[in-house]
Amino acid sequence: MTSGSSPLRVVVVDDEPLALARLRALAAAEPEVEVVGEAASGEEAVRVVLARAPDVLMLDVEMPAGDGFEVLRALPPESIPVVVFVTAWQQHAVRAFEAQALDFLLKPYDRQRFRAALARARAQVRLLRRDGASTRQEVLLSGLALAEAPLRRLPVKEDGRIRFIDCAAITHIEAEANYARVHADGAQHVLRETLTRLEERLDARRFVRVHRSVLVNVDHVREAEPLSQGEYLLVLGGEGTAVRTGRSHRARVEAALGLGSQGPASR
């Protein structure tokens, strides 16, 4: 963030051209406000925020290529600005405030309501500039963890872009130190994320830890071959990738696959 009395740097995001133009015009008309970027999709919003480092992000909720919540989850903690959500759907309000959004503009909003939201954002930015700390971002991330529903698409940074991988297409994920290797649609994607954190973010009904270093999408398990001491060899997807489960994960593997008493006997 900028410091001192410098203008408030704002990025506006909306997939509707008219709504985006209105956000831009209202922000630009305010004193000591500089619109430093705009975007019309979630993927584009992530790129613009990372490139422009705004103080305030006025963020639409429902957009192509990543909704507003996915945008915040894709950003590094230190890059998350003060957030004002903008949407036509009131049902998003609860999630927005649980995600520690500073304010929530419900369309159609008027200039007075916009100014009120901007004034709150300006006050918050002033506090952050004074304190010079990332407390706000830490609080926001904590709120996001509570508010976020299981991911439907996983954001992965590759070649300077953010790609969104459909979680239903993921067969399994392998841990590699502080990185994770995601297997989906016959391709592999590496992201800087621990397996534990991914396990928290993905749908627990679908993704099961079968080994301390492997998370499997049970929807892609084609065969399960019992081995010794409660282990299984799982065959995944059309390519027949084989994954060996861990002994200590036997109960959860059998529960996820509905094996019940059909599991192997321990030697």
Rosetta silent file (secondary structure, phi, psi, omega in degrees, C-alpha in Angstrom):
SEQUENCE: MTSGSSPLRVVVVDDEPLALARLRALAAAEPEVEVVGEAASGEEAVRVVLARAPDVLMLDVEMPAGDGFEVLRALPPESIPVVVFVTAWQQHAVRAFEAQALDFLLKPYDRQRFRAALARARAQVRLLRRDGASTRQEVLLSGLALAEAPLRRLPVKEDGRIRFIDCAAITHIEAEANYARVHADGAQHVLRETLTRLEERLDARRFVRVHRSVLVNVDHVREAEPLSQGEYLLVLGGEGTAVRTGRSHRARVEAALGLGSQGPASR
SCORE:     score description
SCORE:     0.000 S_00000001
   1 L     0.000  153.281  177.478    0.000    0.000    0.000 S_00000001
   2 L   -75.504  168.778 -175.311    1.021    3.560   -0.531 S_00000001
   3 L  -123.202  171.545  175.603    1.846    5.729    2.468 S_00000001
   4 L    65.420 -140.495 -175.590    1.128    9.185    3.823 S_00000001
   5 L  -101.382   23.652 -179.609   -1.513   11.303    2.084 S_00000001
   6 L   -65.868  156.804 -177.586   -1.147    9.752   -1.355 S_00000001
   7 L   -57.991  154.098  176.097   -4.340    9.087   -3.337 S_00000001
   8 E   -74.385  120.357 -177.800   -6.417    6.040   -2.599 S_00000001
   9 E   -91.387  120.912 -171.942   -5.472    3.435   -5.219 S_00000001
  10 E  -123.471  137.464  169.176   -8.550    1.507   -6.322 S_00000001
  11 E  -114.036  133.653 -179.498   -9.113   -1.496   -8.612 S_00000001
  12 E  -112.840  139.081 -175.450  -12.663   -2.136   -9.849 S_00000001
  13 E  -136.495  124.062  175.197  -13.870   -5.581  -10.963 S_00000001
  14 L  -163.396  138.135 -178.487  -17.150   -6.544  -12.629 S_00000001
  15 L   -83.554  -10.116  177.737  -17.974   -8.834  -15.562 S_00000001
  16 L   -93.483  120.001 -175.562  -20.857   -6.615  -16.705 S_00000001
  17 H   -54.789  -42.688 -178.995  -19.499   -3.769  -18.913 S_00000001
  18 H   -67.431  -40.578  178.831  -22.085   -1.229  -17.775 S_00000001
  19 H   -66.298  -38.865  178.450  -21.588   -2.090  -14.110 S_00000001
  20 H   -64.577  -42.081  179.187  -17.816   -1.901  -14.525 S_00000001
  21 H   -63.793  -36.976  179.389  -18.100    1.490  -16.206 S_00000001
  22 H   -67.979  -43.909  177.129  -20.297    2.763  -13.371 S_00000001
  23 H   -57.931  -46.925 -179.059  -17.840    1.590  -10.720 S_00000001
  24 H   -60.456  -45.082 -176.886  -14.985    3.222  -12.601 S_00000001
  25 H   -66.934  -42.470 -179.192  -16.877    6.512  -13.059 S_00000001
  26 H   -65.100  -41.826 -179.277  -18.037    6.730   -9.438 S_00000001
  27 H   -67.206  -45.398 -176.693  -14.557    6.017   -8.100 S_00000001
  28 H   -65.407  -24.970 -178.281  -12.816    8.382  -10.496 S_00000001
  29 L   -78.554  -12.114 -178.181  -15.208   11.206   -9.579 S_00000001
  30 L   -84.563  144.817  179.361  -14.157   11.094   -5.927 S_00000001
  31 L   -67.797  145.923  176.250  -11.355   13.367   -4.674 S_00000001
  32 L    56.494   37.306  174.419   -7.973   11.804   -3.947 S_00000001
  33 E  -125.958  132.178  177.025   -8.938    8.537   -5.601 S_00000001
  34 E  -121.971  118.596  176.277   -6.965    6.962   -8.422 S_00000001
  35 E   -81.499  108.830 -172.269   -8.433    4.047  -10.377 S_00000001
  36 E   -98.720   -3.422  178.875   -5.283    2.045  -11.089 S_00000001
  37 E  -178.715  163.548  176.754   -6.838   -0.964  -12.757 S_00000001
  38 E  -150.340  160.520 -178.237   -9.969   -2.851  -13.712 S_00000001
  39 E  -152.925  157.404 -177.577  -10.943   -6.406  -14.587 S_00000001
  40 L  -123.495   11.037  176.541  -13.914   -8.348  -15.936 S_00000001
  41 L  -152.964  165.000  178.458  -13.160  -11.854  -14.660 S_00000001
  42 H   -63.185  -44.602 -179.273  -11.720  -13.552  -11.610 S_00000001
  43 H   -60.900  -43.663  179.648   -8.564  -14.585  -13.403 S_00000001
  44 H   -67.283  -36.895 -179.651   -7.990  -11.072  -14.701 S_00000001
  45 H   -61.009  -42.143  179.124   -8.707   -9.590  -11.262 S_00000001
  46 H   -60.688  -45.536 -178.998   -5.912  -11.645   -9.693 S_00000001
  47 H   -61.957  -43.751 -176.326   -3.448  -10.469  -12.328 S_00000001
  48 H   -66.813  -42.469  179.919   -4.435   -6.820  -11.973 S_00000001
  49 H   -63.496  -43.314  179.392   -4.239   -6.825   -8.171 S_00000001
  50 H   -64.179  -35.037 -177.276   -0.819   -8.462   -8.231 S_00000001
  51 H   -80.183  -34.616 -171.349    0.422   -5.986  -10.832 S_00000001
  52 H  -104.985  -15.294  177.920   -1.089   -2.781   -9.424 S_00000001
  53 L    47.525   62.530 -178.128   -1.089   -3.387   -5.623 S_00000001
  54 L   -74.254  164.155  170.830   -4.217   -1.322   -4.893 S_00000001
  55 L   -79.911  -37.103 -174.134   -5.345   -0.058   -1.488 S_00000001
  56 E  -130.895  138.141  176.310   -8.959   -0.975   -2.186 S_00000001
  57 E  -118.834  115.567  175.189  -10.545   -3.698   -4.322 S_00000001
  58 E   -96.444  107.759 -159.392  -14.180   -3.216   -5.365 S_00000001
  59 E  -122.077  119.495  173.146  -14.968   -6.796   -6.298 S_00000001
  60 E   -65.862  151.232 -178.920  -17.941   -8.386   -8.045 S_00000001
  61 L   -89.083  -54.509 -175.491  -18.909  -11.777   -6.596 S_00000001
  62 L   -95.955  114.847 -178.909  -20.234  -13.757   -9.566 S_00000001
  63 L  -147.694  160.283  171.690  -17.885  -13.699  -12.559 S_00000001
  64 L   -71.810  157.143  176.862  -16.435  -16.076  -15.150 S_00000001
  65 L    56.448   47.322  175.401  -13.019  -17.652  -14.497 S_00000001
  66 L   109.024  116.956  178.798  -13.208  -17.386  -10.707 S_00000001
  67 L   -79.633 -179.602 -175.093  -15.761  -15.713   -8.432 S_00000001
  68 H   -59.711  -37.881 -179.803  -14.906  -13.000   -5.915 S_00000001
  69 H   -69.070  -37.887  177.659  -14.121  -15.456   -3.125 S_00000001
  70 H   -65.481  -34.639  177.067  -11.839  -17.478   -5.409 S_00000001
  71 H   -59.342  -47.507 -178.176  -10.008  -14.276   -6.306 S_00000001
  72 H   -66.103  -36.132  179.144   -9.193  -13.619   -2.644 S_00000001
  73 H   -70.792  -24.946 -179.058   -8.107  -17.198   -2.081 S_00000001
  74 H   -80.692  -16.585 -176.320   -5.800  -17.004   -5.098 S_00000001
  75 L   -86.777  142.160  172.017   -4.007  -13.909   -3.806 S_00000001
  76 L   -62.565  147.081 -177.092   -0.990  -14.090   -1.457 S_00000001
  77 H   -51.733  -40.962 -176.269   -1.902  -12.721    2.009 S_00000001
  78 H   -71.882  -10.323 -177.610    0.362   -9.705    1.653 S_00000001
  79 H  -102.734   -0.149 -177.615   -1.355   -8.731   -1.627 S_00000001
  80 L   -83.517  118.643  179.515   -4.953   -8.644   -0.374 S_00000001
  81 L   -85.090 -174.526  170.465   -6.211   -5.051   -0.182 S_00000001
  82 E   -66.930  133.053 -171.199   -9.248   -3.684    1.649 S_00000001
  83 E  -115.165  131.403  169.404  -12.219   -5.374   -0.035 S_00000001
  84 E  -119.536  114.797  178.828  -15.690   -4.068   -0.864 S_00000001
  85 E   -79.014  146.970  179.506  -17.857   -6.726   -2.495 S_00000001
  86 E  -131.483  126.402 -179.337  -20.311   -5.692   -5.208 S_00000001
  87 E  -161.118  162.122  175.398  -23.177   -7.920   -6.320 S_00000001
  88 L   -94.938   -1.947 -172.370  -26.810   -8.079   -7.333 S_00000001
  89 L  -114.155  111.931 -175.586  -27.420  -11.099   -5.102 S_00000001
  90 L   -64.639  -26.050 -176.199  -28.179  -10.454   -1.452 S_00000001
  91 L   -65.046  -15.588  178.417  -27.517  -14.077   -0.491 S_00000001
  92 H   -80.769   -9.220 -173.320  -23.785  -13.415   -0.918 S_00000001
  93 H   -61.435  -44.475 -176.871  -23.830  -10.829    1.874 S_00000001
  94 H   -61.489  -47.649  179.329  -23.367  -13.298    4.716 S_00000001
  95 H   -62.346  -37.407 -178.349  -20.373  -14.986    3.091 S_00000001
  96 H   -62.730  -45.261 -178.423  -18.893  -11.610    2.219 S_00000001
  97 H   -74.028  -31.974  174.256  -18.968  -10.371    5.796 S_00000001
  98 H   -63.251  -30.645  178.285  -17.785  -13.727    7.115 S_00000001
  99 L   -81.812   10.179  176.691  -14.850  -13.244    4.746 S_00000001
 100 L    65.824   27.523  171.447  -14.158   -9.958    6.570 S_00000001
 101 L   -61.801  141.999 -178.278  -15.095   -7.807    3.605 S_00000001
 102 L   -67.720  -37.804 -176.940  -15.158   -4.205    4.763 S_00000001
 103 E  -154.361  174.761 -173.770  -18.479   -3.483    3.044 S_00000001
 104 E  -145.655  113.146  179.293  -21.012   -4.897    0.636 S_00000001
 105 E   -97.189  118.022  179.711  -22.632   -2.931   -2.191 S_00000001
 106 E   -97.721  121.356 -179.535  -25.911   -4.439   -3.329 S_00000001
 107 L   -70.033  144.689   -6.957  -26.897   -3.489   -6.876 S_00000001
 108 L   -83.236  128.456  179.304  -28.507   -1.167   -7.768 S_00000001
 109 L  -105.357  157.419 -179.798  -26.708    1.148   -5.375 S_00000001
 110 L  -104.086  176.568 -177.350  -26.679    4.949   -5.576 S_00000001
 111 H   -61.624  -36.882 -178.841  -23.829    7.457   -5.369 S_00000001
 112 H   -63.504  -44.072  179.006  -24.490    8.116   -1.673 S_00000001
 113 H   -65.830  -39.020  177.731  -24.161    4.423   -0.797 S_00000001
 114 H   -61.353  -44.812 -179.110  -21.027    4.153   -2.930 S_00000001
 115 H   -63.438  -36.326  179.216  -19.472    7.135   -1.159 S_00000001
 116 H   -64.202  -42.767  178.606  -20.273    5.620    2.226 S_00000001
 117 H   -64.912  -41.062 -179.849  -18.496    2.397    1.277 S_00000001
 118 H   -66.906  -36.255  178.498  -15.538    4.318   -0.096 S_00000001
 119 H   -64.746  -40.863  177.147  -15.322    6.432    3.058 S_00000001
 120 H   -63.632  -41.301  179.517  -15.164    3.281    5.191 S_00000001
 121 H   -64.518  -41.014 -179.813  -12.479    1.889    2.912 S_00000001
 122 H   -62.425  -41.753  178.845  -10.490    5.118    3.117 S_00000001
 123 H   -63.884  -39.775  179.598  -10.629    5.051    6.911 S_00000001
 124 H   -66.069  -41.643  179.083   -9.468    1.436    6.944 S_00000001
 125 H   -63.981  -38.621  179.350   -6.588    2.190    4.585 S_00000001
 126 H   -61.140  -41.827  177.717   -5.573    5.131    6.770 S_00000001
 127 H   -63.423  -42.563 -179.664   -5.358    2.804    9.766 S_00000001
 128 H   -65.516  -38.773  177.894   -3.305    0.291    7.825 S_00000001
 129 H   -65.237  -37.212 -179.435   -0.927    2.979    6.634 S_00000001
 130 H   -69.204  -45.217 -175.789   -0.510    4.213   10.180 S_00000001
 131 H   -78.068  -29.521  178.862    0.052    0.793   11.703 S_00000001
 132 L    61.768   34.558 -177.948    2.137   -0.499    8.833 S_00000001
 133 L  -128.660  168.608 -178.021    1.135   -4.084    9.613 S_00000001
 134 L  -101.293   22.779 -177.445   -0.630   -6.927    7.853 S_00000001
 135 H   -55.339  -42.810 -178.561   -3.199   -7.441   10.604 S_00000001
 136 H   -58.224  -45.910 -179.619   -6.033   -6.675    8.260 S_00000001
 137 H   -63.913  -38.298 -179.915   -4.935   -9.325    5.781 S_00000001
 138 H   -65.284  -40.836  177.944   -4.503  -11.896    8.525 S_00000001
 139 H   -64.842  -42.448 -179.277   -8.010  -11.244    9.800 S_00000001
 140 H   -61.871  -43.812 -179.792   -9.397  -11.431    6.296 S_00000001
 141 H   -65.304  -38.435  178.022   -7.725  -14.757    5.616 S_00000001
 142 H   -62.109  -42.401  177.565   -8.972  -16.154    8.886 S_00000001
 143 H   -65.019  -39.824  178.114  -12.489  -15.133    7.936 S_00000001
 144 H   -59.937  -39.668 -179.040  -12.117  -16.627    4.501 S_00000001
 145 H   -60.788  -34.804  178.700  -11.158  -19.945    6.015 S_00000001
 146 H   -77.619  -35.376 -172.161  -14.445  -19.945    7.890 S_00000001
 147 H   -85.322  -25.002 -169.442  -16.535  -18.674    5.020 S_00000001
 148 L   -70.925  133.387  170.813  -15.177  -20.624    2.136 S_00000001
 149 L   -81.521  165.541  177.130  -17.178  -23.492    0.760 S_00000001
 150 L   -53.771  140.354 -178.731  -15.206  -26.394   -0.726 S_00000001
 151 L   -62.771  139.325  171.152  -13.393  -25.281   -3.823 S_00000001
 152 L   -95.189  -30.071  177.679  -15.017  -26.104   -7.141 S_00000001
 153 E  -136.246  140.401 -176.647  -11.935  -25.011   -9.068 S_00000001
 154 E  -101.027  119.230  178.146   -8.365  -24.899   -7.874 S_00000001
 155 E   -75.420  129.603 -179.272   -6.328  -21.810   -8.860 S_00000001
 156 E  -130.072  127.982  178.889   -2.836  -22.725  -10.080 S_00000001
 157 E   -86.541  121.722  179.860   -0.166  -20.217  -11.104 S_00000001
 158 E  -144.780  130.752  174.431    1.607  -21.282  -14.290 S_00000001
 159 L    53.755   41.048  176.964    3.631  -19.316  -16.826 S_00000001
 160 L    75.619    9.476  178.979    2.625  -15.981  -15.326 S_00000001
 161 E  -124.902  162.382  172.489   -1.075  -16.835  -15.421 S_00000001
 162 E  -105.528  115.267  176.725   -3.658  -18.137  -12.982 S_00000001
 163 E  -103.983  145.019 -179.781   -5.345  -21.270  -14.307 S_00000001
 164 E  -109.378  114.898 -177.820   -8.411  -22.738  -12.625 S_00000001
 165 E   -92.816  125.132  177.932   -8.428  -26.536  -12.492 S_00000001
 166 E   -62.840  120.379 -175.970  -11.855  -28.188  -12.197 S_00000001
 167 H   -62.770  -29.461  179.398  -11.676  -30.123   -8.907 S_00000001
 168 H   -64.999  -23.121 -178.465  -13.901  -32.865  -10.332 S_00000001
 169 H   -87.756   -9.851 -178.479  -11.146  -33.601  -12.887 S_00000001
 170 E   -76.141  124.236  177.523   -8.423  -34.023  -10.254 S_00000001
 171 E   -85.843  -46.209  178.537   -7.536  -37.700   -9.743 S_00000001
 172 E  -161.450  165.710 -179.590   -5.010  -37.250   -6.949 S_00000001
 173 E  -133.389  131.405 -179.239   -2.546  -34.822   -5.381 S_00000001
 174 E  -110.806  139.536  177.159    0.952  -35.684   -4.165 S_00000001
 175 E   -81.995  138.146  174.673    2.919  -33.767   -1.549 S_00000001
 176 E  -136.952   86.479 -173.917    6.397  -32.549   -2.447 S_00000001
 177 L    56.748 -122.197  179.595    7.766  -30.723    0.620 S_00000001
 178 L   -90.283   12.388  178.358    5.899  -27.390    0.689 S_00000001
 179 E  -114.717  167.665  176.639    4.566  -27.949   -2.821 S_00000001
 180 E  -134.769  139.249  177.095    1.808  -30.124   -4.221 S_00000001
 181 E  -105.824  115.269 -175.456    1.639  -31.926   -7.555 S_00000001
 182 E   -98.770  126.939  179.288   -1.933  -31.966   -8.865 S_00000001
 183 E  -105.509  121.054 -179.031   -2.934  -34.640  -11.409 S_00000001
 184 E  -153.633  134.032  177.320   -5.935  -33.752  -13.557 S_00000001
 185 L    52.196   37.733  177.115   -7.053  -34.631  -17.096 S_00000001
 186 L    77.135    1.871  179.646   -3.754  -36.414  -17.763 S_00000001
 187 E  -113.936  165.462  177.771   -1.701  -33.317  -16.900 S_00000001
 188 E  -123.345  140.546 -179.659    0.289  -32.311  -13.824 S_00000001
 189 E  -132.604  134.249 -179.464    0.307  -28.931  -12.112 S_00000001
 190 E  -108.474  130.867  177.059    2.636  -27.830   -9.310 S_00000001
 191 E  -135.557  153.849 -179.783    1.560  -25.240   -6.777 S_00000001
 192 L   -84.182   88.843 -176.891    3.053  -23.874   -3.596 S_00000001
 193 L  -159.350  139.659  177.823    0.609  -25.324   -1.107 S_00000001
 194 L   -79.472  157.387  179.034    0.828  -28.003    1.547 S_00000001
 195 H   -65.074  -34.968  178.896   -1.275  -31.133    1.267 S_00000001
 196 H   -62.357  -43.849  179.876   -2.857  -30.350    4.630 S_00000001
 197 H   -66.153  -38.909  177.451   -4.025  -26.940    3.451 S_00000001
 198 H   -65.378  -39.775  179.159   -5.423  -28.434    0.232 S_00000001
 199 H   -59.824  -36.324  178.809   -7.226  -31.104    2.215 S_00000001
 200 H   -69.012  -32.611 -172.941   -8.888  -28.322    4.212 S_00000001
 201 H   -89.208  -22.609 -176.548   -9.972  -26.448    1.087 S_00000001
 202 L   -91.129  163.469 -177.596  -11.258  -29.365   -1.005 S_00000001
 203 L   -66.709  115.465 -176.823  -14.550  -31.234   -0.616 S_00000001
 204 L   -66.924  -18.997  178.064  -14.012  -33.787    2.166 S_00000001
 205 L   -76.133  -19.273 -175.591  -16.721  -36.002    0.696 S_00000001
 206 L  -110.155  -40.384 -175.047  -14.662  -36.399   -2.466 S_00000001
 207 E  -102.921  123.636 -175.167  -10.996  -35.959   -1.491 S_00000001
 208 E  -126.430  134.090  174.910   -9.566  -38.404    1.061 S_00000001
 209 E   -74.271  114.739 -179.084   -6.059  -38.620    2.487 S_00000001
 210 E  -104.251   -9.489 -179.429   -5.016  -42.196    1.684 S_00000001
 211 E  -158.314  157.406 -177.588   -1.360  -41.728    2.594 S_00000001
 212 L   -60.996  -19.195 -178.658    0.548  -39.030    4.450 S_00000001
 213 L  -120.138   14.347 -178.774    1.707  -37.703    1.091 S_00000001
 214 E  -139.955  132.110  174.324   -1.273  -38.483   -1.172 S_00000001
 215 E  -115.153  129.017 -174.254   -4.789  -37.101   -1.426 S_00000001
 216 E  -118.432  139.892  170.926   -7.143  -39.054   -3.721 S_00000001
 217 E   -85.065  109.502 -173.176  -10.402  -38.114   -5.407 S_00000001
 218 H   -65.170  -20.528  177.385  -12.495  -41.201   -4.637 S_00000001
 219 H   -64.213  -19.295 -177.938  -14.699  -40.510   -7.666 S_00000001
 220 H  -103.044    4.980  178.415  -11.726  -41.586   -9.814 S_00000001
 221 E   -77.655  116.652 -177.608  -10.925  -44.827   -7.968 S_00000001
 222 E   -94.280  -36.831  179.765  -11.526  -47.607  -10.487 S_00000001
 223 E  -143.386  154.530  174.304  -10.161  -50.567   -8.542 S_00000001
 224 E  -134.477  112.259  179.828   -8.908  -51.305   -5.034 S_00000001
 225 E   -99.203  116.881  178.848   -6.547  -54.245   -4.592 S_00000001
 226 E   -64.926  135.441  175.455   -6.144  -55.371   -0.962 S_00000001
 227 L  -115.319 -159.098 -178.779   -2.532  -55.719    0.117 S_00000001
 228 L   -85.487  156.755  170.918   -1.024  -56.702    3.420 S_00000001
 229 L    53.984   41.578  173.906   -1.552  -55.035    6.800 S_00000001
 230 L    78.480   11.945  178.816   -4.560  -52.952    5.816 S_00000001
 231 L   -94.675  160.013  176.527   -3.047  -51.362    2.757 S_00000001
 232 E  -133.928  153.946  168.064   -4.632  -51.066   -0.687 S_00000001
 233 E  -108.477  110.804 -177.992   -3.400  -50.460   -4.195 S_00000001
 234 E   -93.227  132.531  175.891   -5.837  -48.001   -5.740 S_00000001
 235 E  -104.514  124.212 -171.094   -6.126  -47.789   -9.525 S_00000001
 236 E  -111.174  138.518  167.121   -7.216  -44.328  -10.641 S_00000001
 237 L    58.217 -176.579 -177.206   -8.922  -43.008  -13.755 S_00000001
 238 L   -68.590  -22.671 -178.553   -8.676  -44.097  -17.354 S_00000001
 239 L   -84.386   -9.106  176.007   -4.875  -44.046  -17.310 S_00000001
 240 L    70.170   30.500  176.133   -4.738  -46.624  -14.539 S_00000001
 241 E   -61.947  132.641 -178.160   -2.392  -44.744  -12.236 S_00000001
 242 E  -102.138  133.445  179.375   -1.682  -46.877   -9.155 S_00000001
 243 E  -128.436  127.772  178.503   -1.520  -45.345   -5.672 S_00000001
 244 E   -91.862  130.817 -179.201   -0.590  -47.292   -2.543 S_00000001
 245 L   -84.634  162.397  178.406   -2.466  -46.317    0.595 S_00000001
 246 L   -89.941  149.513 -177.234   -0.890  -45.953    4.026 S_00000001
 247 H   -60.659  -41.450 -176.560   -1.514  -48.461    6.784 S_00000001
 248 H   -73.106   -7.421 -178.449   -2.660  -45.815    9.248 S_00000001
 249 H  -103.276   11.327 -174.562   -5.226  -44.512    6.756 S_00000001
 250 H   -55.581  -49.543 -174.174   -7.050  -47.825    6.359 S_00000001
 251 H   -59.721  -46.428 -177.573  -10.253  -46.831    8.195 S_00000001
 252 H   -70.245  -32.492  177.185  -10.838  -43.642    6.240 S_00000001
 253 H   -65.537  -46.783 -178.745  -10.018  -45.354    2.924 S_00000001
 254 H   -65.370  -38.766  178.868  -12.485  -48.150    3.570 S_00000001
 255 H   -65.488  -42.681 -178.517  -15.149  -45.700    4.734 S_00000001
 256 H   -66.858  -32.590 -178.067  -14.686  -43.486    1.669 S_00000001
 257 H   -95.228    0.113  178.994  -14.857  -46.463   -0.708 S_00000001
 258 L    65.619   34.721 -176.533  -17.726  -48.168    1.107 S_00000001
 259 L   -81.500  -26.826  178.317  -15.683  -51.311    1.672 S_00000001
 260 H    52.801 -126.764 -176.054  -17.009  -52.059    5.145 S_00000001
 261 H   -83.136    3.807 -178.350  -16.019  -55.572    6.203 S_00000001
 262 H   -81.962   -1.395 -177.133  -14.585  -56.403    2.777 S_00000001
 263 L   -65.893  162.921 -178.092  -11.215  -54.933    3.731 S_00000001
 264 L   -73.021  148.547  176.829   -8.077  -57.017    3.917 S_00000001
 265 L   -80.158  143.167  178.001   -7.130  -58.748    7.138 S_00000001
 266 L   -74.527  144.889  177.869   -3.963  -57.583    8.855 S_00000001
 267 L   -87.301    0.000    0.000   -1.128  -60.052    8.976 S_00000001
